[in-house]
Short mmCIF file of C-alpha atoms in Angstrom, two decimals:
data_model
loop_
_atom_site.label_atom_id
_atom_site.label_comp_id
_atom_site.label_asym_id
_atom_site.label_seq_id
_atom_site.Cartn_x
_atom_site.Cartn_y
_atom_site.Cartn_z
CA MET A 27 -5.83 -17.76 -6.14
CA ILE A 28 -2.93 -16.10 -3.88
CA ALA A 29 -1.62 -18.05 -1.00
CA SER A 30 -0.32 -15.37 0.42
CA ILE A 31 -0.04 -11.43 -0.04
CA GLY A 32 3.55 -10.83 0.09
CA ALA A 33 6.41 -12.86 1.33
CA GLY A 34 9.55 -10.70 1.92
CA ALA A 35 10.52 -7.17 1.34
CA ALA A 36 13.25 -4.88 0.92
CA TYR A 37 14.19 -2.96 3.99
CA SER A 38 15.65 1.24 4.15
CA ILE A 39 18.26 1.43 6.42
CA SER A 40 16.65 4.75 8.40
CA SER A 41 14.17 3.22 11.07
CA ARG A 42 11.52 5.34 13.04
CA LYS A 43 11.56 3.71 16.71
CA GLY A 44 13.76 0.85 15.75
CA CYS A 45 11.13 -0.21 13.01
CA ARG A 46 12.46 -0.98 9.26
CA VAL A 47 10.46 1.88 6.27
CA MET A 48 10.11 1.07 3.23
CA PHE A 49 8.38 2.50 0.06
CA VAL A 50 5.19 0.44 -1.30
CA VAL A 51 2.83 0.46 -4.44
CA LEU A 52 -0.57 -1.72 -3.51
CA VAL A 53 -2.19 -2.11 -6.10
CA TYR A 54 -5.68 -4.73 -5.58
CA ASP A 55 -8.40 -6.09 -7.36
CA VAL A 56 -11.07 -7.08 -5.23
CA GLY A 57 -14.54 -7.72 -5.45
CA GLU A 58 -17.10 -5.08 -4.76
CA ASN A 59 -18.72 -6.44 -2.41
CA ARG A 60 -15.11 -6.15 -0.06
CA ALA A 61 -13.79 -2.85 -2.06
CA ALA A 62 -14.92 0.09 0.75
CA ARG A 63 -13.28 -2.36 3.34
CA ALA A 64 -10.40 -2.94 0.90
CA LEU A 65 -10.15 0.88 0.98
CA LYS A 66 -9.98 1.54 4.26
CA THR A 67 -7.87 -0.97 5.64
CA CYS A 68 -5.28 0.19 2.88
CA ARG A 69 -6.05 3.85 3.65
CA LYS A 70 -5.44 3.56 7.43
CA TYR A 71 -1.45 2.99 6.16
CA LEU A 72 -0.94 4.07 2.42
CA ASN A 73 -1.41 7.16 0.66
CA TRP A 74 -4.49 6.99 -1.98
CA VAL A 75 -3.15 7.30 -5.68
CA GLN A 76 -6.10 6.52 -7.70
CA ASN A 77 -8.34 3.58 -7.98
CA SER A 78 -7.00 0.50 -5.80
CA VAL A 79 -3.94 2.13 -6.09
CA PHE A 80 -1.77 3.21 -3.03
CA GLU A 81 1.68 4.27 -2.04
CA GLY A 82 4.01 5.69 0.73
CA GLU A 83 6.29 4.93 3.36
CA ILE A 84 5.28 2.66 6.04
CA SER A 85 7.62 0.05 8.60
CA ASP A 86 7.73 -3.06 7.97
CA VAL A 87 6.09 -3.69 11.44
CA ASN A 88 2.84 -1.40 9.67
CA LEU A 89 3.42 -3.63 6.80
CA LYS A 90 2.95 -6.79 7.94
CA LYS A 91 -0.21 -5.28 9.74
CA LEU A 92 -1.80 -3.92 6.80
CA LYS A 93 -1.11 -7.45 5.28
CA ALA A 94 -3.29 -9.42 8.33
CA GLU A 95 -5.96 -6.40 8.21
CA LEU A 96 -6.26 -7.45 3.63
CA THR A 97 -6.43 -11.54 4.64
CA LYS A 98 -9.17 -10.94 6.90
CA VAL A 99 -11.02 -8.54 4.05
CA LEU A 100 -10.04 -10.67 1.12
CA ASP A 101 -12.05 -13.78 -0.81
CA LEU A 102 -8.32 -15.18 -1.77
CA SER A 103 -10.27 -17.75 -4.30
CA GLU A 104 -11.10 -14.21 -5.97
CA ASP A 105 -9.28 -11.36 -4.98
CA SER A 106 -5.47 -10.41 -5.54
CA VAL A 107 -3.22 -7.88 -4.38
CA ILE A 108 0.28 -6.56 -5.36
CA LEU A 109 3.16 -5.42 -3.57
CA TYR A 110 6.04 -3.95 -4.68
CA THR A 111 8.58 -2.56 -2.34
CA TRP A 112 12.05 -0.74 -2.56
CA ARG A 113 14.51 0.68 -0.24
CA THR A 114 13.44 3.95 -0.50
CA GLN A 115 11.11 6.50 -2.57
CA LYS A 116 14.52 8.15 -3.35
CA TYR A 117 15.23 5.44 -5.84
CA SER A 118 11.92 5.80 -7.72
CA SER A 119 10.44 8.17 -10.39
CA ARG A 120 6.41 8.58 -10.55
CA GLU A 121 4.59 10.25 -13.78
CA ILE A 122 1.38 11.34 -14.14
CA LEU A 123 -0.25 11.35 -17.30
CA GLY A 124 -3.81 13.29 -16.92
CA VAL A 125 -5.91 13.73 -14.09
CA GLU A 126 -4.00 13.50 -10.87
CA LYS A 127 -6.78 11.62 -8.91
CA GLY A 128 -5.46 11.11 -5.18
CA SER A 129 -3.20 14.11 -4.39
CA ILE A 130 -2.05 14.85 -1.03
CA ASP A 131 -2.53 17.96 -0.10
CA LEU A 132 -0.66 19.49 2.86
CA PHE A 133 -2.73 21.90 5.17
CA LEU A 134 -0.35 23.75 7.92
#
């Protein structure tokens, strides 16, 4: 059982309109009847990578909103969410073996 979703986070020196920005990887394991709502909530703030995995830059304000919204969706006695945070994506690396499921397409 988790008591709360994340406590502190590493913040970037860069900012957007006064908010600190960080790079986050979020992983969740939720009950089947809550999975669609968890997916919809996470997609509002982060990029879908693959089943139950999201990543992206997010401000500290939006991270707090995301955590608050997820807490309403989750059953804290059964579900879990893990957040990995970095000050910036610059110091992270990502390698894909197999099919890239949640590719980010850019349209011009």
